[in-house]
Coordinates of C-alpha atoms in Angstrom, one line a residue:
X31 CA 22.8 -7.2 21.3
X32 CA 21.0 -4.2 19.8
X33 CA 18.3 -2.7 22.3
X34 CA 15.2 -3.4 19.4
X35 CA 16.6 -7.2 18.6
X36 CA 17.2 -7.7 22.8
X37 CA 13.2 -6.5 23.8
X38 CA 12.2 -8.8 21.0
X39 CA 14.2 -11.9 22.5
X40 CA 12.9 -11.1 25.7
X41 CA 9.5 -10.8 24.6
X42 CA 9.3 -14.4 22.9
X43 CA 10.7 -15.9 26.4
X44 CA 13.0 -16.3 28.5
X45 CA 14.1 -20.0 27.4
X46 CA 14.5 -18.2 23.5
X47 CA 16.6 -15.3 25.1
X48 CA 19.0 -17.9 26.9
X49 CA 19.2 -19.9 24.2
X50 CA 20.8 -16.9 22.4
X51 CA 23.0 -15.8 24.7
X52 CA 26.3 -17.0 22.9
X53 CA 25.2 -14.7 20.0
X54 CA 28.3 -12.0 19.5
X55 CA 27.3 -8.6 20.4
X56 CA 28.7 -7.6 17.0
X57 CA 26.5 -10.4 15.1
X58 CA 23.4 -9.2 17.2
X59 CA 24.2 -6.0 15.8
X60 CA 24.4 -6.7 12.2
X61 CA 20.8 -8.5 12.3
X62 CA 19.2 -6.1 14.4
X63 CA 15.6 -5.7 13.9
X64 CA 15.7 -4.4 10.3
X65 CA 11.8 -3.4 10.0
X66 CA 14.7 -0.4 9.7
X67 CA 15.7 -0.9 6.6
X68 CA 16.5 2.3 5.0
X69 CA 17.4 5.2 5.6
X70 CA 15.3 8.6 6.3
X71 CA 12.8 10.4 4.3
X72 CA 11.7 13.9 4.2
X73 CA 7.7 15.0 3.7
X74 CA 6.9 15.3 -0.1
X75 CA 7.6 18.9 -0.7
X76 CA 7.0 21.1 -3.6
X77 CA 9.4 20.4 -6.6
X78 CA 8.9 19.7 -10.7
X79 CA 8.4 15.9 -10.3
X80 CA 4.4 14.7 -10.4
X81 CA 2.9 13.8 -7.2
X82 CA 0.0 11.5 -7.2
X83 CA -2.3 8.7 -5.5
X84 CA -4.0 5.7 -7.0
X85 CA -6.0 3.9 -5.5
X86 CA -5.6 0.1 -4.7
X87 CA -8.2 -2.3 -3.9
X88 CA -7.9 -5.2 -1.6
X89 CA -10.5 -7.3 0.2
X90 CA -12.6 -5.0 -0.7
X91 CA -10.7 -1.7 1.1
X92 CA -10.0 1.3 -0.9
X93 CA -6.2 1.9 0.0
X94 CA -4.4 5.3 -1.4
X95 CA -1.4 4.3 -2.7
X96 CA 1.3 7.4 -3.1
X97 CA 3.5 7.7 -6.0
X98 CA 5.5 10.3 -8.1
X99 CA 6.9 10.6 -11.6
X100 CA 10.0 12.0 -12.8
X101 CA 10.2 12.5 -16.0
X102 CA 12.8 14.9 -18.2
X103 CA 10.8 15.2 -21.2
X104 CA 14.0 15.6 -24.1
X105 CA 14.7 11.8 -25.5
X106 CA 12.0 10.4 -28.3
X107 CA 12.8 6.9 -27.5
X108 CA 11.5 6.6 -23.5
X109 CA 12.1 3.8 -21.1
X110 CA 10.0 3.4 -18.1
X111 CA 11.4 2.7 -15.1
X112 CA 9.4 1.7 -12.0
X113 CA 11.2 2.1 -8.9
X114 CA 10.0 0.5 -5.7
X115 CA 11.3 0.9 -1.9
X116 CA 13.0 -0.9 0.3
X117 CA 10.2 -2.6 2.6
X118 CA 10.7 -1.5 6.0
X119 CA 8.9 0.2 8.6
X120 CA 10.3 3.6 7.6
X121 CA 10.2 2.8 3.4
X122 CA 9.3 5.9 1.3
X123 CA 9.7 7.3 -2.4
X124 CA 12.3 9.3 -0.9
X125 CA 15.4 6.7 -0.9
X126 CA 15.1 6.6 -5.0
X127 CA 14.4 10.4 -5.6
X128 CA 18.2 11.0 -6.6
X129 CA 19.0 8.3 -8.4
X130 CA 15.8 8.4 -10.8
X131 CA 16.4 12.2 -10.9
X132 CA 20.3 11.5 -12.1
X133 CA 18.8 8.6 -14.6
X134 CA 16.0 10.7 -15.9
X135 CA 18.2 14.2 -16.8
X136 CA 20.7 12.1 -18.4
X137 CA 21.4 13.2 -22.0
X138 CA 21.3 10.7 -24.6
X139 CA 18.7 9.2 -28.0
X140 CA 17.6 7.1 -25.3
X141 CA 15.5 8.8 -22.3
X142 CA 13.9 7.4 -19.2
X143 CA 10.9 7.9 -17.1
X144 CA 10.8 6.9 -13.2
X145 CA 7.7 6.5 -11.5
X146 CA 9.1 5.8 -7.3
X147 CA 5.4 4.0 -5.8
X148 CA 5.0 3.9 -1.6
X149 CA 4.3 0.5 -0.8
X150 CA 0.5 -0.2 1.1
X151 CA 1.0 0.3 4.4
X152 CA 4.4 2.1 4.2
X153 CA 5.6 5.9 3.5
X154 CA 2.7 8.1 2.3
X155 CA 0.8 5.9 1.2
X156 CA -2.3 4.1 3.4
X157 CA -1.5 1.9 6.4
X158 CA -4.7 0.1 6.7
X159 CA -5.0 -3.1 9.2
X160 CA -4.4 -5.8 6.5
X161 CA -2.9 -9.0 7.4
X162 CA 0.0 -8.1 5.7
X163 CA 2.4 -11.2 4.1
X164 CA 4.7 -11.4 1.0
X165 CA 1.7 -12.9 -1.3
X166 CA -0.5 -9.8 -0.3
X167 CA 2.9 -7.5 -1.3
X168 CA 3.4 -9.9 -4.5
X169 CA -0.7 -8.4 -5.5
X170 CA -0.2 -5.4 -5.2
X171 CA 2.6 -5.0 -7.3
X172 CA 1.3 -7.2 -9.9
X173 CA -1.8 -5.1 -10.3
X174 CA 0.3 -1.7 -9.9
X175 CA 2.0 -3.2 -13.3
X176 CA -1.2 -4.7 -14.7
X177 CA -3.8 -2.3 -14.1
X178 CA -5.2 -0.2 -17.4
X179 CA -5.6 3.1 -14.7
X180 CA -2.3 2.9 -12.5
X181 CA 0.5 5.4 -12.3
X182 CA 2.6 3.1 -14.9
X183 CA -0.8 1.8 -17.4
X184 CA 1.4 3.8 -20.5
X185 CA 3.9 1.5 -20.4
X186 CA 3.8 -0.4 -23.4
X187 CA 5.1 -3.7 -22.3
X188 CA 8.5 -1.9 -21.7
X189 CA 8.8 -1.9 -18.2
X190 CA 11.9 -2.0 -16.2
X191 CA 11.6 -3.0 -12.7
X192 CA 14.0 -1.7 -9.3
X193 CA 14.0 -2.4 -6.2
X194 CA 16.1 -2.8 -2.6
X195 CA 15.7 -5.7 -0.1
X196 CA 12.7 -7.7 0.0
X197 CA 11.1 -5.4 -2.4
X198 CA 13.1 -6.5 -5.2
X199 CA 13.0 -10.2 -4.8
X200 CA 9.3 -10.1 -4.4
X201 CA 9.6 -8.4 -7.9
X202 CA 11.8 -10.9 -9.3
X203 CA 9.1 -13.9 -7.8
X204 CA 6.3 -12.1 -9.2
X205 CA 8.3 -12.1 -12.7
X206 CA 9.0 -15.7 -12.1
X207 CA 5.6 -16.8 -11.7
X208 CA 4.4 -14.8 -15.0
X209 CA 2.3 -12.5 -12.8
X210 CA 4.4 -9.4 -14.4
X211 CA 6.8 -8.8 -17.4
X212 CA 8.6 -6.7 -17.1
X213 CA 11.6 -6.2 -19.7
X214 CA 14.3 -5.9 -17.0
X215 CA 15.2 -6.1 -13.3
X216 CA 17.3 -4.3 -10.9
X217 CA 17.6 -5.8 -7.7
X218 CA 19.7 -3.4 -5.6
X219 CA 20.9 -4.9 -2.1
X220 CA 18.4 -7.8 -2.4
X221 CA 17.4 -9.6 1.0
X222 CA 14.8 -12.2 2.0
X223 CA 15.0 -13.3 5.6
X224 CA 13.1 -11.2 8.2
X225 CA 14.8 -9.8 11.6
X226 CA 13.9 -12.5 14.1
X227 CA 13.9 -15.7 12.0
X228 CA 17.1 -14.4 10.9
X229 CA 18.9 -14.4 14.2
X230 CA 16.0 -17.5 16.1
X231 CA 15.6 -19.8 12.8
X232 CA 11.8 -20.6 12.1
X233 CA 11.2 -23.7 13.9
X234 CA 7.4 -24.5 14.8
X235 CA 8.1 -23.5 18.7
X236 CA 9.8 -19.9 17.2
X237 CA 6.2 -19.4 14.8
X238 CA 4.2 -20.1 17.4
X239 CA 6.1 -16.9 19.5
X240 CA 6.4 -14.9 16.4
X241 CA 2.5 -14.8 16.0
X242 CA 2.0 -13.8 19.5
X243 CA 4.6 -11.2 18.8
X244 CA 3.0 -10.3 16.0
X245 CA -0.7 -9.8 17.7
X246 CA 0.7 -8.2 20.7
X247 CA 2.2 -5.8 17.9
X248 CA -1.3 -5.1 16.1
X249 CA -3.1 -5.0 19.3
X250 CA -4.6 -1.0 19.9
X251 CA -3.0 -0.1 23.2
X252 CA -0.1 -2.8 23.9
X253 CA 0.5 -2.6 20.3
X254 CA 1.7 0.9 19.8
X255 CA 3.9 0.5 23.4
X256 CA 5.8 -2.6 22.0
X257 CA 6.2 -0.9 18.7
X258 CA 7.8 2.3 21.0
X259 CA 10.2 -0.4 22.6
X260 CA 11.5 -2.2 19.1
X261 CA 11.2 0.2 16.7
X262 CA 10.1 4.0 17.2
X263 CA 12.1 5.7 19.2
X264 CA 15.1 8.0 17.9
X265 CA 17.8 6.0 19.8
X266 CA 17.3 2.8 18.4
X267 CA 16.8 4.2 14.8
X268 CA 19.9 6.0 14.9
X269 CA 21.4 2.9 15.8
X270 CA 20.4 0.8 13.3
X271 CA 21.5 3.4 11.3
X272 CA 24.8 3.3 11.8
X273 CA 25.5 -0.1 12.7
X274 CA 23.9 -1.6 9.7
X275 CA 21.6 0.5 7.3
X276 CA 24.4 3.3 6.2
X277 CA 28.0 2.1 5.5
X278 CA 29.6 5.2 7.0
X279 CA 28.1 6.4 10.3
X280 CA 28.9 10.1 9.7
X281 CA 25.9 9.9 7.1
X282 CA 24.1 9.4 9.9
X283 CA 22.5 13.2 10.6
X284 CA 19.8 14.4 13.0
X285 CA 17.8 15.5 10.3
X286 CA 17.7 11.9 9.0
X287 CA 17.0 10.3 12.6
X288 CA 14.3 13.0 13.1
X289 CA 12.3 12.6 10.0
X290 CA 12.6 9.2 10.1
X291 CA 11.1 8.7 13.6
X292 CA 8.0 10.9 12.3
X293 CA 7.4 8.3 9.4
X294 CA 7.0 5.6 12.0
X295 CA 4.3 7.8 14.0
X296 CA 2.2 8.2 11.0
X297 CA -1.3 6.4 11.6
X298 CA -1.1 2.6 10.8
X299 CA 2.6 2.6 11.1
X300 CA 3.4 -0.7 13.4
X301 CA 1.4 -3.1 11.2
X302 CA 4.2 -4.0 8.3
X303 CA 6.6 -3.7 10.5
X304 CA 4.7 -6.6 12.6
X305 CA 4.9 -8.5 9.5
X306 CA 8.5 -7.7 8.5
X307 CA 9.4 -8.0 11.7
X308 CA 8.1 -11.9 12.3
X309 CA 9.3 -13.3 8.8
X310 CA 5.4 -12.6 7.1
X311 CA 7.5 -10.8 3.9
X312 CA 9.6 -12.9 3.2
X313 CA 9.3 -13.6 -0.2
X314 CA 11.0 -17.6 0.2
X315 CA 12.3 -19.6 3.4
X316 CA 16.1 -20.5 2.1
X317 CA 19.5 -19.5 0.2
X318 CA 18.4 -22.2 -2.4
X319 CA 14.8 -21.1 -3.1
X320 CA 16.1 -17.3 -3.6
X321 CA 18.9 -18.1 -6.0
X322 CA 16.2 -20.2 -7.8
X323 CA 14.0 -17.3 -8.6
X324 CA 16.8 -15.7 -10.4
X325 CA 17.4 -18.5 -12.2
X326 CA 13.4 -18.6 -13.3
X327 CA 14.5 -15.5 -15.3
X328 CA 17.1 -17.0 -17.2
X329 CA 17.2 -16.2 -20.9
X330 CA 14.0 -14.1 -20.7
X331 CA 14.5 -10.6 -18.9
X332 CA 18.2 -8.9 -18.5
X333 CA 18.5 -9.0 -14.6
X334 CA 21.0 -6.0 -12.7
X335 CA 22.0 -7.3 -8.9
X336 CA 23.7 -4.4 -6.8
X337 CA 25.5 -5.9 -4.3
X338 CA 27.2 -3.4 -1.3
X339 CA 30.7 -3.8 0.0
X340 CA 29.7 -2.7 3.8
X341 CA 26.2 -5.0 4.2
X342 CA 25.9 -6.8 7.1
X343 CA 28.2 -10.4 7.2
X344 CA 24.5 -12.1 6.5
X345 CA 23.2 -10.1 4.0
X346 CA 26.3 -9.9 2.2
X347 CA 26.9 -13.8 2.0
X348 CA 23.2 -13.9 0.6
X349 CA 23.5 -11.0 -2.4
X350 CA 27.2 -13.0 -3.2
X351 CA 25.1 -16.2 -4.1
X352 CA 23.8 -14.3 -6.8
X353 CA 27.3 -13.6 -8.2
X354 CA 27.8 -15.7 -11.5
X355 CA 24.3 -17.0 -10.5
X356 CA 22.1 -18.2 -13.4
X357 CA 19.6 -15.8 -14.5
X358 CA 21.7 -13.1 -13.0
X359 CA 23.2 -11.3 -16.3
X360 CA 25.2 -8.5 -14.5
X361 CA 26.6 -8.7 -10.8
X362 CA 28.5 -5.0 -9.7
X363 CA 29.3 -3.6 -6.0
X364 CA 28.9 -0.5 -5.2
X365 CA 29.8 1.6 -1.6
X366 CA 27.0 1.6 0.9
X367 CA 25.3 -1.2 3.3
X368 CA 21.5 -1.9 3.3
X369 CA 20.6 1.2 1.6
X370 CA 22.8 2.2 -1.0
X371 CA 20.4 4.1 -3.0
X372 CA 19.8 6.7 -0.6
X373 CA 23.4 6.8 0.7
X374 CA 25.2 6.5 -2.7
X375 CA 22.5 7.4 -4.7
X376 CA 25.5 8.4 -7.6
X377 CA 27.1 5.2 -7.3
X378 CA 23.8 3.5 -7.9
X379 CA 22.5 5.7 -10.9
X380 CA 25.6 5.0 -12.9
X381 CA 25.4 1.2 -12.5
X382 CA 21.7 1.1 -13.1
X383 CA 22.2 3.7 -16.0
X384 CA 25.1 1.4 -17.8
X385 CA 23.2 -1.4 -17.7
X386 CA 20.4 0.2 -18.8
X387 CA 22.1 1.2 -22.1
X388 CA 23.9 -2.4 -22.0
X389 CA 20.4 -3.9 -22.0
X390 CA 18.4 -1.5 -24.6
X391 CA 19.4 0.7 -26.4
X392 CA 20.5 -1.7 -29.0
X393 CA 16.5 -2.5 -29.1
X394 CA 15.1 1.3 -30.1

């Protein structure tokens, strides 16, 4: 069992932990505590792109939410293209750079514009206190898209919408609902099922010891040392890494471990990852209820899903329901695991890119 998954098990009892036990090591290892989710960033740096914050408002808290645009500046016709990260306690702009700088330089009559936003409470943006859950995520994505002043306002009703893991299926239930609407979605190695409920199910017993895993976790002093057991330490990042987040381990380099580990020191750092952690984001409970909000899309917005040939067994078995799914208009496979994006950033642009063109440039 991974070290991060194993304190966790211990943590919610002894009774849960035995109760485990006939648990592969290799099937511990593939739903290792994923608040892990993608792979490293570097600190924004100096470089043509637009840097920017905008501020978000919730319960009444002014939160600074980081974001950057890419834009090339050649095609009349523009698309914009909202890219959004992989939630997970080390999620940044960073995992998209590449593949909206490959989109965006592209050559064609019709151009794109990328605008990569840092989740609340994740990357550079904020990480305020809240009581973080998948409807509080669902918010503040619907006003990013709905607000007059935010980074993508001069849209024009023509916005396309990507995302990785829970990210994008919280973009595809927001879409659902009618909350956004956007013109098409990309959900790139979608998930929906947090870490622990994952492996211990989410029977009333197992909430009951996710909560008090989840206040230990948010708790001042006790709070950051569990969080330096399960999550931030270099050893079990670079684990996760290569067990589960990257498809090929030699990807895996110090300069990723390294930078990574600083992003979960930041100020704020352990409270999504309390969340994420515990099942909070989760966007639905079930297989059936996450290949229904596909299917919610059906006929009205052209939907791209990115499967990975190297995901964990679980994950995997979850992105192939959407294959020939309804609402699903294009399934593909690309290399990679968890994180494609950042790993195969290539691979990814050229899917998104084709289906892109499939989807709109008949409509200039």
């Amino acid at each position: 069992m991974h070290p991060s998954t194993a304190a966790a098990a211990a943590f919610l009892t002894p009774t849960v932990a035995a109760s485990k036990r006939l648990l592969s090591a290799r099937r511990a290892r593939l739903f290792a505590v994923r608040a892990v989710a993608s792979p490293p960033a570097s600190k924004p740096a100096s470089s043509p792109y637009k840097t920017g914050k905008w501020q978000w408002t919730f319960e009444d808290k002014p939160i600074s939410v980081y974001y950057e645009e890419h834009e090339q500046g050649t095609a009349e016709n523009v698309k914009n293209i909202l890219m959004i990260p992989t939630i997970s306690d080390v999620s940044t702009v960073e995992e998209w750079r590449v593949v909206a700088k490959d989109i965006v330089t592209r050559k064609g009559e019709l151009g794109y514009r990328a605008t990569i936003v840092d989740w609340p409470g994740l990357g550079y943006s904020d990480r305020p206190s809240l009581n973080y859950n998948a409807d509080v995520m669902e918010n503040f994505l619907v006003e990013l898209i709905n607000s007059p002043n935010s980074p993508v306002a001069d849209s024009d009703g023509e916005l396309i919408v990507v995302g990785g893991g829970h990210a994008a299926t919280i973009a595809v239930r927001a879409a659902g609902k009618g909350l956004i609407k956007p013109s098409g979605v990309a959900a790139v190695a979608p998930t929906w099922a947090g870490p622990l409920p994952i492996v211990f199910g989410r029977g009333s017993d197992m909430e009951t010891r996710y909560g008090l895993l989840r206040g230990t976790l948010r708790a001042p002093a006790i709070g950051w040392m569990m969080y330096n057991v399960l999550v931030s330490n270099e050893k079990s990042i670079q684990s996760q890494y290569k067990s589960h987040v990257y498809a090929n381990p030699e990807n895996v380099t110090p300069d990723i471990i390294e930078s990574r580990y600083e992003l979960t020191k930041r100020k704020g750092a352990r409270f999504v990852p309390a969340a994420f952690l515990t099942g909070l984001l989760d966007p639905v409970q079930s297989r059936e209820e996450f290949v229904q909000l596909f299917a919610k899309l059906d006929g009205d917005v052209p939907v791209l899903v990115v499967s990975t040939l190297n995901s964990p067994r679980r994950s995997k078995a979850e992105m192939e329901a959407l294959k020939g799914a309804k609402g699903v208009t294009k399934f593909v496979e690309v290399p990679g695991a968890l994180l494609p994006q950042e790993e195969y950033p290539l691979a990814v642009a050229e899917e998104l890119y084709d289906f892109l063109q499939e989807s709109f440039s008949s409509r200039r």
